[in-house]
mmCIF file of N, CA and C in Angstrom:
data_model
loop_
_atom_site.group_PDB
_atom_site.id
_atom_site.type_symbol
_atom_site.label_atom_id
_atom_site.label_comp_id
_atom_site.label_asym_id
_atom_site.label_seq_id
_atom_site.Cartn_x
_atom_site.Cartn_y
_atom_site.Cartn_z
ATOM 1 N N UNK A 15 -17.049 -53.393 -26.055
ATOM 2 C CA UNK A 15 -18.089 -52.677 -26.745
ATOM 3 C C UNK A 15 -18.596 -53.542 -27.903
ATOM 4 N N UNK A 16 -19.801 -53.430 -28.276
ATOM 5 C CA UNK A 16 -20.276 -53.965 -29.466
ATOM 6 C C UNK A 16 -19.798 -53.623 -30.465
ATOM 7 N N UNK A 17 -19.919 -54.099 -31.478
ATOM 8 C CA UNK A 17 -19.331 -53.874 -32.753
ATOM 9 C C UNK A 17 -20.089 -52.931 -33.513
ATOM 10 N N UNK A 18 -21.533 -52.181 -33.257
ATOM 11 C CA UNK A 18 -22.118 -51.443 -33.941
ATOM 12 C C UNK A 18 -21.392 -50.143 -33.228
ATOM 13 N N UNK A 19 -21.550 -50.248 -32.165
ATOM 14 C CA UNK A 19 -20.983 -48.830 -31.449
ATOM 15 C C UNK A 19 -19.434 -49.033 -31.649
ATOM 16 N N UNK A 20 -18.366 -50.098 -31.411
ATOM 17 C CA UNK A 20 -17.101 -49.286 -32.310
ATOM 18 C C UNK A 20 -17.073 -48.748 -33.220
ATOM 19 N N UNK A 21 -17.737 -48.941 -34.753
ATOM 20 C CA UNK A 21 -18.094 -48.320 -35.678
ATOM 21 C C UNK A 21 -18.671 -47.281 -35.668
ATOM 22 N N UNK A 22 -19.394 -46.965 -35.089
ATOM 23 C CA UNK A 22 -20.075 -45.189 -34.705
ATOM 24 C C UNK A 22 -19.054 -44.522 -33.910
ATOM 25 N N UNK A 23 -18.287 -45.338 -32.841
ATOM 26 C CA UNK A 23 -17.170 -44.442 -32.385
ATOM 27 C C UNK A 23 -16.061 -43.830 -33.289
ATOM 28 N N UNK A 24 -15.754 -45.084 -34.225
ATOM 29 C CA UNK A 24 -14.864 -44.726 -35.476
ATOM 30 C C UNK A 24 -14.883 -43.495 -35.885
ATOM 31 N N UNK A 25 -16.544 -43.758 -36.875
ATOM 32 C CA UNK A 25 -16.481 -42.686 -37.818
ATOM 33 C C UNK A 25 -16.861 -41.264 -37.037
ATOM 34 N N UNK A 26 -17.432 -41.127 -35.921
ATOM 35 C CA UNK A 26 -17.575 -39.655 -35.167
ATOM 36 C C UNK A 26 -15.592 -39.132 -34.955
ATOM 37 N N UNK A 27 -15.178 -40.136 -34.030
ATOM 38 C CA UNK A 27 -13.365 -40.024 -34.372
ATOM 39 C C UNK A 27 -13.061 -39.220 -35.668
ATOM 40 N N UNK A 28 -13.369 -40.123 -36.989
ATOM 41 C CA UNK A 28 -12.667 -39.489 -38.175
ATOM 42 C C UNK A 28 -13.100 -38.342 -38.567
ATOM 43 N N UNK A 29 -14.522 -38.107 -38.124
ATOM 44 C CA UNK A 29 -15.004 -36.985 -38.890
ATOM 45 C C UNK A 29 -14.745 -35.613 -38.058
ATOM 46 N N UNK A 30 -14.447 -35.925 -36.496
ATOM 47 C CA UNK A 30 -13.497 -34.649 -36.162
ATOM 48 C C UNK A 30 -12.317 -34.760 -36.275
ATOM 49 N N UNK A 31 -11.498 -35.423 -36.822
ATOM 50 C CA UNK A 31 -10.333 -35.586 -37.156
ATOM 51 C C UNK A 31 -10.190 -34.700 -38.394
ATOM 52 N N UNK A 32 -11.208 -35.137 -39.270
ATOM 53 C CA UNK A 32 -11.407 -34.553 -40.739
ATOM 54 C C UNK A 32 -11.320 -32.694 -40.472
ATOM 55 N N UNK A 33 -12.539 -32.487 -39.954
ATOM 56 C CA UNK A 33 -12.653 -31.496 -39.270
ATOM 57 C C UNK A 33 -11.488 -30.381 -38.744
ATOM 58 N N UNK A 34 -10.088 -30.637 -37.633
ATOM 59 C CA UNK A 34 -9.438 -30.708 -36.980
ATOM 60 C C UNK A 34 -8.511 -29.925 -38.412
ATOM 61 N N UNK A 35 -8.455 -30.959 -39.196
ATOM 62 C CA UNK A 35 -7.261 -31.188 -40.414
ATOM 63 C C UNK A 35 -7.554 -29.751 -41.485
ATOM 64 N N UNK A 36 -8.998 -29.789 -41.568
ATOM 65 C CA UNK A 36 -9.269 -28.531 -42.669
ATOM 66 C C UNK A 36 -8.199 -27.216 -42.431
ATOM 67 N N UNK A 37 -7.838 -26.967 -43.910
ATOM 68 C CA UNK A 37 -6.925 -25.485 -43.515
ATOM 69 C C UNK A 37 -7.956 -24.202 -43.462
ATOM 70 N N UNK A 38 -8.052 -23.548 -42.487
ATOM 71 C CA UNK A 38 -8.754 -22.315 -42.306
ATOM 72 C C UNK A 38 -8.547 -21.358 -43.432
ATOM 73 N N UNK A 39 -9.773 -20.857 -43.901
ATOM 74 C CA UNK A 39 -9.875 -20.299 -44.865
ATOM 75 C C UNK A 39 -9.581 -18.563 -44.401
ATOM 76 N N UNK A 40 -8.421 -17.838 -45.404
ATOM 77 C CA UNK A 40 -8.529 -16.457 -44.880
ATOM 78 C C UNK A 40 -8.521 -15.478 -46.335
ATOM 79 N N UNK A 41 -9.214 -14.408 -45.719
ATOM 80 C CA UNK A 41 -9.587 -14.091 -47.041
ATOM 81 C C UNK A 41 -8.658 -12.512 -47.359
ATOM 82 N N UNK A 42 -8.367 -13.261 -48.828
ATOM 83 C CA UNK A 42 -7.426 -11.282 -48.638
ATOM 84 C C UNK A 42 -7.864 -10.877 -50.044
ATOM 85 N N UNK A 43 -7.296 -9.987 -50.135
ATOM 86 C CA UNK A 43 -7.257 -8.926 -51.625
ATOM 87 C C UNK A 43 -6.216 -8.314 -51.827
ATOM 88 N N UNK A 44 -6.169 -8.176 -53.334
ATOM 89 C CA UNK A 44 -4.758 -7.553 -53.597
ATOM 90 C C UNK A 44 -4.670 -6.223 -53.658
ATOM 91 N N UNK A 45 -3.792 -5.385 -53.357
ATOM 92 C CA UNK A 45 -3.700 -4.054 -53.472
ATOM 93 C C UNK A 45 -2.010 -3.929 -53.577
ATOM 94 N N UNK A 46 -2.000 -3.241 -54.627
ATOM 95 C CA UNK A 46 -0.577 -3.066 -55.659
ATOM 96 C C UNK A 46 -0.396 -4.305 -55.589
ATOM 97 N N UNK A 47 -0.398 -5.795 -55.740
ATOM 98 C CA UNK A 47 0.132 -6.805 -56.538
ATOM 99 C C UNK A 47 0.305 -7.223 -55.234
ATOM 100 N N UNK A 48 0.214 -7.205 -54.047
ATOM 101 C CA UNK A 48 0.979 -7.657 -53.241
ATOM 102 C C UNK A 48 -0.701 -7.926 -52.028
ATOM 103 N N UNK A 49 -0.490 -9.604 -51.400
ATOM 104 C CA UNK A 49 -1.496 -9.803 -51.045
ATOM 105 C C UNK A 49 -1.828 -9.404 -49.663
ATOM 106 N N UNK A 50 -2.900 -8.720 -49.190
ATOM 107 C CA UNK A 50 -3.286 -8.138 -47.935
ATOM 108 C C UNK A 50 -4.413 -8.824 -46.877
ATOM 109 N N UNK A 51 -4.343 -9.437 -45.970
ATOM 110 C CA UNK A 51 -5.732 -9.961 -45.512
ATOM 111 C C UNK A 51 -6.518 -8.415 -44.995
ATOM 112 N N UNK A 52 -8.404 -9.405 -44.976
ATOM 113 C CA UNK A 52 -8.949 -7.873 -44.973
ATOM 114 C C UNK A 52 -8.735 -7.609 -43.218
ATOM 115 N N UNK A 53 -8.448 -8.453 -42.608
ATOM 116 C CA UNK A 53 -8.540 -7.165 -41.026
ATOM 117 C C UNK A 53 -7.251 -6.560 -41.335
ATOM 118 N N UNK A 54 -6.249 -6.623 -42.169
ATOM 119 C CA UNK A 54 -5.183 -5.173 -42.395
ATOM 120 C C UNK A 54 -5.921 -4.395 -42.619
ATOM 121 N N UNK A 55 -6.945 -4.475 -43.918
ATOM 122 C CA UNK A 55 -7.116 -3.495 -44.852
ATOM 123 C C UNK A 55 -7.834 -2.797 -43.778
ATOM 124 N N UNK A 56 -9.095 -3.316 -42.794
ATOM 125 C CA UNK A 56 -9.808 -2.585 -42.075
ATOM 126 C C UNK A 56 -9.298 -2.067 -41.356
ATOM 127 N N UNK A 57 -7.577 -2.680 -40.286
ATOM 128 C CA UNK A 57 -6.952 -1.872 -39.447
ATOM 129 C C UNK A 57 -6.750 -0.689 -40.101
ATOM 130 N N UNK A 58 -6.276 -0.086 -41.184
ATOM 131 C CA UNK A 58 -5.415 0.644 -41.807
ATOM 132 C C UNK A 58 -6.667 1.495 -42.083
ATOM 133 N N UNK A 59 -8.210 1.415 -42.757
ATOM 134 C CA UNK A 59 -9.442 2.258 -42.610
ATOM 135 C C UNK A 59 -9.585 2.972 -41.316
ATOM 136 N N UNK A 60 -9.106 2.209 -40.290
ATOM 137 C CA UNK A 60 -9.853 2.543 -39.052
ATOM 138 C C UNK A 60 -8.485 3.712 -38.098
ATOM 139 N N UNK A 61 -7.110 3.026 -38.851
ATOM 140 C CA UNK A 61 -6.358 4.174 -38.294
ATOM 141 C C UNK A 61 -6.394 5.359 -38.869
ATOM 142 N N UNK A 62 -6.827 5.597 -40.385
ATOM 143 C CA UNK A 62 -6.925 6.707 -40.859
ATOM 144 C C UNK A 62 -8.251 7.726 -40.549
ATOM 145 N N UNK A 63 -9.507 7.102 -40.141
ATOM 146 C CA UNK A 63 -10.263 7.334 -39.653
ATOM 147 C C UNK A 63 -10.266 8.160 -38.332
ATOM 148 N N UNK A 64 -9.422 7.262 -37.484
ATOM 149 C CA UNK A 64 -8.752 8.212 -35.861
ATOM 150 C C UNK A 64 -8.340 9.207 -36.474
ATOM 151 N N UNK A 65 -7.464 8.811 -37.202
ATOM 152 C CA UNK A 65 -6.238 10.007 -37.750
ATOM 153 C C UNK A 65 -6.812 11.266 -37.521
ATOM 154 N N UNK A 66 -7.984 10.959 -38.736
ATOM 155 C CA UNK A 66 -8.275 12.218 -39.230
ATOM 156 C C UNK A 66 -9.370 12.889 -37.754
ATOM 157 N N UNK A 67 -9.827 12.096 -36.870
ATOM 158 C CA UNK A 67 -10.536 12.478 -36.105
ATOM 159 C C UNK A 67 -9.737 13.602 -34.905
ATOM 160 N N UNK A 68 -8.245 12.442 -34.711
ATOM 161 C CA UNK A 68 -7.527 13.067 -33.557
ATOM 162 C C UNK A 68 -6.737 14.751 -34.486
ATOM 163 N N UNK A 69 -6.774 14.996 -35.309
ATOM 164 C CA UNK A 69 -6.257 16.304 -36.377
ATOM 165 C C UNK A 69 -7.151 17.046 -35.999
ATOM 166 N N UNK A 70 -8.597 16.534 -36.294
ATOM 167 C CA UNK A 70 -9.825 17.308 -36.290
ATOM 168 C C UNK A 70 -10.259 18.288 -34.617
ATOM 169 N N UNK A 71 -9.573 17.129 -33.721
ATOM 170 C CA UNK A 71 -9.670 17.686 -32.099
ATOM 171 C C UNK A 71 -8.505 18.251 -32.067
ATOM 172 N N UNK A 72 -7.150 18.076 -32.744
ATOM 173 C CA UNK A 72 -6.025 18.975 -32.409
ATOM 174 C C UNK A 72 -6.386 19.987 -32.809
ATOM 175 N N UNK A 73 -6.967 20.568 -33.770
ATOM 176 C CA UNK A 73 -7.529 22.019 -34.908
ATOM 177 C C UNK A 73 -7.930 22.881 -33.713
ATOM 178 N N UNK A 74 -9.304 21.880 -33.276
ATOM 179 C CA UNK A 74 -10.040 22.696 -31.994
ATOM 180 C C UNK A 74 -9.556 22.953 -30.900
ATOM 181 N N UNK A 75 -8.491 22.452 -31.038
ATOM 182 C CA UNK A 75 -7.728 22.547 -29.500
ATOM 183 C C UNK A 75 -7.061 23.560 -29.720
ATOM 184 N N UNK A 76 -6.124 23.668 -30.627
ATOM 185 C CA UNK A 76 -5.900 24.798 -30.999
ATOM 186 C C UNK A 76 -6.315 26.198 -30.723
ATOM 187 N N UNK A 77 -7.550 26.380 -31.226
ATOM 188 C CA UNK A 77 -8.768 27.291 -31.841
ATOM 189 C C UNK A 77 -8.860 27.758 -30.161
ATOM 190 N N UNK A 78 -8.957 26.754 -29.614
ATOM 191 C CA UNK A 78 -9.902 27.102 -28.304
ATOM 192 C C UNK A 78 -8.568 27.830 -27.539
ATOM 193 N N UNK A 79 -7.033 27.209 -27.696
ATOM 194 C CA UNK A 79 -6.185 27.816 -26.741
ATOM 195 C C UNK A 79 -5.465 29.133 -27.411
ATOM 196 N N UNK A 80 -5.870 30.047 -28.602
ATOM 197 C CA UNK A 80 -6.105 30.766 -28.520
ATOM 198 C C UNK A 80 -7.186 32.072 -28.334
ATOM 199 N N UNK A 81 -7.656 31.533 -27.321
ATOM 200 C CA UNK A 81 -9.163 32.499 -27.576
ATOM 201 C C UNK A 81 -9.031 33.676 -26.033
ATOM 202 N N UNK A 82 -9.359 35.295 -26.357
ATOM 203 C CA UNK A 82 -9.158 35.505 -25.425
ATOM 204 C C UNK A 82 -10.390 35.944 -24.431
ATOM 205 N N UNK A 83 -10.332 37.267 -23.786
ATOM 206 C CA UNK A 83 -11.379 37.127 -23.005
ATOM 207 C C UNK A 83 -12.668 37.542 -23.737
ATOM 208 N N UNK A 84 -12.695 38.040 -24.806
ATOM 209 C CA UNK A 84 -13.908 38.538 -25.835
ATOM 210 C C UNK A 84 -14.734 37.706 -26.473
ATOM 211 N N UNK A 85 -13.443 36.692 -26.428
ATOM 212 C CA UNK A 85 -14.189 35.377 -27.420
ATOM 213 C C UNK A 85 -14.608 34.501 -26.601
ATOM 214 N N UNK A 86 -14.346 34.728 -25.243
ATOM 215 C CA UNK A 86 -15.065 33.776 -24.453
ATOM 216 C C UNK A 86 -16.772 34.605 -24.029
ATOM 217 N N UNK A 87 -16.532 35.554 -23.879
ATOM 218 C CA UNK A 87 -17.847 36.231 -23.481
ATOM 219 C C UNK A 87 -18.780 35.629 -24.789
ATOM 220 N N UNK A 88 -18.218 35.983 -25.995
ATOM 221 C CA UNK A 88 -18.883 35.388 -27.639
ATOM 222 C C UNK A 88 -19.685 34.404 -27.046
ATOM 223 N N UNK A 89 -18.607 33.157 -27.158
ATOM 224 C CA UNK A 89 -19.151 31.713 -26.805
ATOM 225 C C UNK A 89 -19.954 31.550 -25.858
ATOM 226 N N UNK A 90 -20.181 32.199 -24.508
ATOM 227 C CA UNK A 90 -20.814 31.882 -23.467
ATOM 228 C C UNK A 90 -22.614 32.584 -23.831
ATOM 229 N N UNK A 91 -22.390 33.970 -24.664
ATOM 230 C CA UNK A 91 -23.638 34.188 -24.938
ATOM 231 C C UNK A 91 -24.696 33.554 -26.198
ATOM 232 N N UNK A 92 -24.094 32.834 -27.351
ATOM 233 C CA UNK A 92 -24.221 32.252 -28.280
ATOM 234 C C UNK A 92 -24.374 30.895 -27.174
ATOM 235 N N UNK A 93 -24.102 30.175 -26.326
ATOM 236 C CA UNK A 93 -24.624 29.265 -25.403
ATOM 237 C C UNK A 93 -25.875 29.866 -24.456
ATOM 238 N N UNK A 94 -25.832 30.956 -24.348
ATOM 239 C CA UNK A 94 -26.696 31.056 -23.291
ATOM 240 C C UNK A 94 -28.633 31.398 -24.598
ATOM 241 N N UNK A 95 -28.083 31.556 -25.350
ATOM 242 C CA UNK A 95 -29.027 31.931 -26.748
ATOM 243 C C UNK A 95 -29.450 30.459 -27.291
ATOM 244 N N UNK A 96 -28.418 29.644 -26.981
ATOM 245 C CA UNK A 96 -29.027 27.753 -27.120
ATOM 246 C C UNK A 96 -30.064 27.531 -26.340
ATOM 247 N N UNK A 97 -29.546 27.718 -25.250
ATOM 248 C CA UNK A 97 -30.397 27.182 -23.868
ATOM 249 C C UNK A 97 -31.471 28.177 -23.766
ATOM 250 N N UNK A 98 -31.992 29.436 -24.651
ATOM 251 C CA UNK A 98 -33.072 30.118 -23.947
ATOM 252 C C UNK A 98 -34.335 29.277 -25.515
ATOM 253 N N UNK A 99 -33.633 28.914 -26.297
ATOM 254 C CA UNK A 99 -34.346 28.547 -27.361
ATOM 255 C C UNK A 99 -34.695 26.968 -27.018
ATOM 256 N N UNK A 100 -33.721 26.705 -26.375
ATOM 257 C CA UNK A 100 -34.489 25.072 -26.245
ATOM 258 C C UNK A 100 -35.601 25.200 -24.850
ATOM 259 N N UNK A 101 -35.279 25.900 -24.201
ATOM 260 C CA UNK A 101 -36.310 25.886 -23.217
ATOM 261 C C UNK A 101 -37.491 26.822 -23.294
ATOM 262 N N UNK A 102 -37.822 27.430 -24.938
ATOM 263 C CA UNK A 102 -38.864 27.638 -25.302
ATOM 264 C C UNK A 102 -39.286 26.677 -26.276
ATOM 265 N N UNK A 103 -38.636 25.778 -26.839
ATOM 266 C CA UNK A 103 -38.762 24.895 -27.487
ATOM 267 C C UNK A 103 -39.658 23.554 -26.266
ATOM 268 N N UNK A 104 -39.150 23.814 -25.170
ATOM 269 C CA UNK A 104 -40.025 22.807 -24.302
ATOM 270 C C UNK A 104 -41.036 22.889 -23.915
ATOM 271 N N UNK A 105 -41.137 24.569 -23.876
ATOM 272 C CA UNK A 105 -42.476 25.099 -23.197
ATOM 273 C C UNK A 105 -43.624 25.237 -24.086
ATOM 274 N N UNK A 106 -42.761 25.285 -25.444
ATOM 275 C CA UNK A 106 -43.877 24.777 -26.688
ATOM 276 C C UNK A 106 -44.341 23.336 -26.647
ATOM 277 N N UNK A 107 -43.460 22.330 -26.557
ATOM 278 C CA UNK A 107 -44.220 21.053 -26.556
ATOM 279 C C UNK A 107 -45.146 20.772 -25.331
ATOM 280 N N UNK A 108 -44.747 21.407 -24.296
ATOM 281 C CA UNK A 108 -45.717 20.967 -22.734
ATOM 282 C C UNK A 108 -47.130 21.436 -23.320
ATOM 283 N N UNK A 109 -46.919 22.864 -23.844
ATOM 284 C CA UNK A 109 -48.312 23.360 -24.249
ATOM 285 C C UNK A 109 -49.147 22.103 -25.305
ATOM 286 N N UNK A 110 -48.168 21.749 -26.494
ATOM 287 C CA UNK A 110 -48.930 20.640 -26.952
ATOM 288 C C UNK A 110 -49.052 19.130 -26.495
ATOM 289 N N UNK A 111 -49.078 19.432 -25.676
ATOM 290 C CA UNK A 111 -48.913 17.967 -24.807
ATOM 291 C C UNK A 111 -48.351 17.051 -25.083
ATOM 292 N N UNK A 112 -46.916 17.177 -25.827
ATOM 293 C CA UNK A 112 -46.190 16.223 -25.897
ATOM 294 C C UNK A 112 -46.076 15.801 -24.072
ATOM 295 N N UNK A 113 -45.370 14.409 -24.403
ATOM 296 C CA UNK A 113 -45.013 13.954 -23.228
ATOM 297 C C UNK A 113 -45.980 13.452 -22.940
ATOM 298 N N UNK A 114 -47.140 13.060 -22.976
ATOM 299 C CA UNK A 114 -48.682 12.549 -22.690
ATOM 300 C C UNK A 114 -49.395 11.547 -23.363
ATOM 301 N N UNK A 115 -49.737 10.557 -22.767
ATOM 302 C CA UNK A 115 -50.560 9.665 -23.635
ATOM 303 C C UNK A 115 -51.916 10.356 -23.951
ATOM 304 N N UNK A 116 -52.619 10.543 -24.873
ATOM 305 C CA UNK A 116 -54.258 10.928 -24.771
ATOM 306 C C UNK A 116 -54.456 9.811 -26.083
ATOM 307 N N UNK A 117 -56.066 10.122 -26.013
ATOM 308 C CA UNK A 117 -56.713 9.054 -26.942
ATOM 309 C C UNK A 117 -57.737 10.504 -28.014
ATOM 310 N N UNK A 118 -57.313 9.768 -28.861
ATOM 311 C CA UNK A 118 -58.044 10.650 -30.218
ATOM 312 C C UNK A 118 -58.962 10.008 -30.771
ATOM 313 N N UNK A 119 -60.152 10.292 -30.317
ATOM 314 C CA UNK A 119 -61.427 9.618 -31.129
ATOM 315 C C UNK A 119 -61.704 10.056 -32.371
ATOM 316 N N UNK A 120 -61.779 11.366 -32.757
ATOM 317 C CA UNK A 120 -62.354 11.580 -34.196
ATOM 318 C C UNK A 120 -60.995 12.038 -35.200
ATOM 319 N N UNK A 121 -61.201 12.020 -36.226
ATOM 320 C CA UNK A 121 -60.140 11.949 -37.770
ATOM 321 C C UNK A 121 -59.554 13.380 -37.298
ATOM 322 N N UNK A 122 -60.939 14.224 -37.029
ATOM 323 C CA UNK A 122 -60.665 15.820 -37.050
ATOM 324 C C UNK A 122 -59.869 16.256 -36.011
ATOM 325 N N UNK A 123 -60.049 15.513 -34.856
ATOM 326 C CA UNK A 123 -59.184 15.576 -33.857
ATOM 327 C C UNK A 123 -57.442 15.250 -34.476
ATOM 328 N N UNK A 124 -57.387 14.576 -34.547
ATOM 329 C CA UNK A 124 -56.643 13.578 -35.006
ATOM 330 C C UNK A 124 -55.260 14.551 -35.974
ATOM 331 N N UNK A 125 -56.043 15.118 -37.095
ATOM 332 C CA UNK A 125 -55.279 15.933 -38.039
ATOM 333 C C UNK A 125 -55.280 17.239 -37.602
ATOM 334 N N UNK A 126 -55.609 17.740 -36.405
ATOM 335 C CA UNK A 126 -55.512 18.848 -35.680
ATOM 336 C C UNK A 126 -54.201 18.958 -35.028
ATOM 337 N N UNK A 127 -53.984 17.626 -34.267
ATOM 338 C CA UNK A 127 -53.242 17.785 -33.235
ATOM 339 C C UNK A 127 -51.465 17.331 -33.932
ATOM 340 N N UNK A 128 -51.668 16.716 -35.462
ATOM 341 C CA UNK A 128 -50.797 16.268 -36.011
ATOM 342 C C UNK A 128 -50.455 17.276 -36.619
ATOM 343 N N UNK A 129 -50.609 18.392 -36.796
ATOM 344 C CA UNK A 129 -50.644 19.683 -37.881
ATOM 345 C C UNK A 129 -50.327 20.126 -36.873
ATOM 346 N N UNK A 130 -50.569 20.455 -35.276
ATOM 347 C CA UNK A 130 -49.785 21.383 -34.490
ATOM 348 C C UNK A 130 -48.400 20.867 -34.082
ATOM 349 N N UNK A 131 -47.974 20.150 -34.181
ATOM 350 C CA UNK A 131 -46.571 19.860 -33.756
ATOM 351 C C UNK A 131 -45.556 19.514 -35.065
ATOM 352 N N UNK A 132 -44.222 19.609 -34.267
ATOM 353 C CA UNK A 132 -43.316 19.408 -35.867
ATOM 354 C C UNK A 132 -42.613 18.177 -35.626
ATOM 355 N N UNK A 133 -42.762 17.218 -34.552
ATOM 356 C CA UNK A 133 -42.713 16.516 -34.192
ATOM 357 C C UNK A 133 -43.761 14.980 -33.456
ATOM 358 N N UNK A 134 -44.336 14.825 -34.406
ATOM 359 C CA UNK A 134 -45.302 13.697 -34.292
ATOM 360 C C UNK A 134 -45.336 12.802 -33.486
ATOM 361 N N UNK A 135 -45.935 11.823 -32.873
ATOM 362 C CA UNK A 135 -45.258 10.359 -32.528
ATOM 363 C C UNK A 135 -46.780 9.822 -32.589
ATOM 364 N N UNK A 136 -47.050 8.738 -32.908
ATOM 365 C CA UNK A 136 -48.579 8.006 -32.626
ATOM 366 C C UNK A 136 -48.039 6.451 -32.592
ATOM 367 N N UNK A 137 -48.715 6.344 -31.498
ATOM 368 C CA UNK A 137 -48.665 4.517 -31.249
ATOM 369 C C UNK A 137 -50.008 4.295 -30.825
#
């Protein structure tokens, strides 16, 4: 090899060598005096987080395996009172033509059709 390119082979060599050698930087914080890296700290956020989630579904689980046949009739009509409101809730938007592209030429148009719905969209 030439002598310009051993020298470029060199220093590319040293400088991943250099590279190679760096000590990885990790980052912690102290909590009570004693040092913690942060993916503990986040493990330990994220188990208390479940925690409190899997408590929150044991409660309901609970709730639900005592319920008897009264409280199921409850629940099923308080569901069936969801579903008659959202599907007047749909039959309200078909009427305003949600779901539809149209084109609005005048302002008056425009603040008509934005004043009838409670739900907007314009592109």
């Amino acid at each position: 090899m030439p002598k310009r390119s051993q020298l470029m082979h060199q220093r590319i060599t040293l400088r991943l060598n250099q590279r190679r050698e760096k000590p990885r930087r990790t980052w912690t914080t102290s909590v009570d005096g004693v040092g913690v890296g942060v993916a503990q700290i986040i493990e330990k956020q994220v188990l208390m987080v479940a925690k409190a989630m899997e408590d929150k579904l044991d409660e309901e689980i609970s709730t639900l395996d005592c319920l008897d046949l009264d409280d199921l009739e409850v629940l099923r009509e308080r569901r069936l009172q969801q579903m008659k409101k959202m599907a007047e809730k749909r039959s309200c938007w078909i009427s305003l033509n949600h779901g539809e592209y149209t084109e609005i030429f005048s302002d008056k148009d425009f603040f008509s059709t934005i004043k009838a719905s409670d739900l907007p969209l314009i592109c």
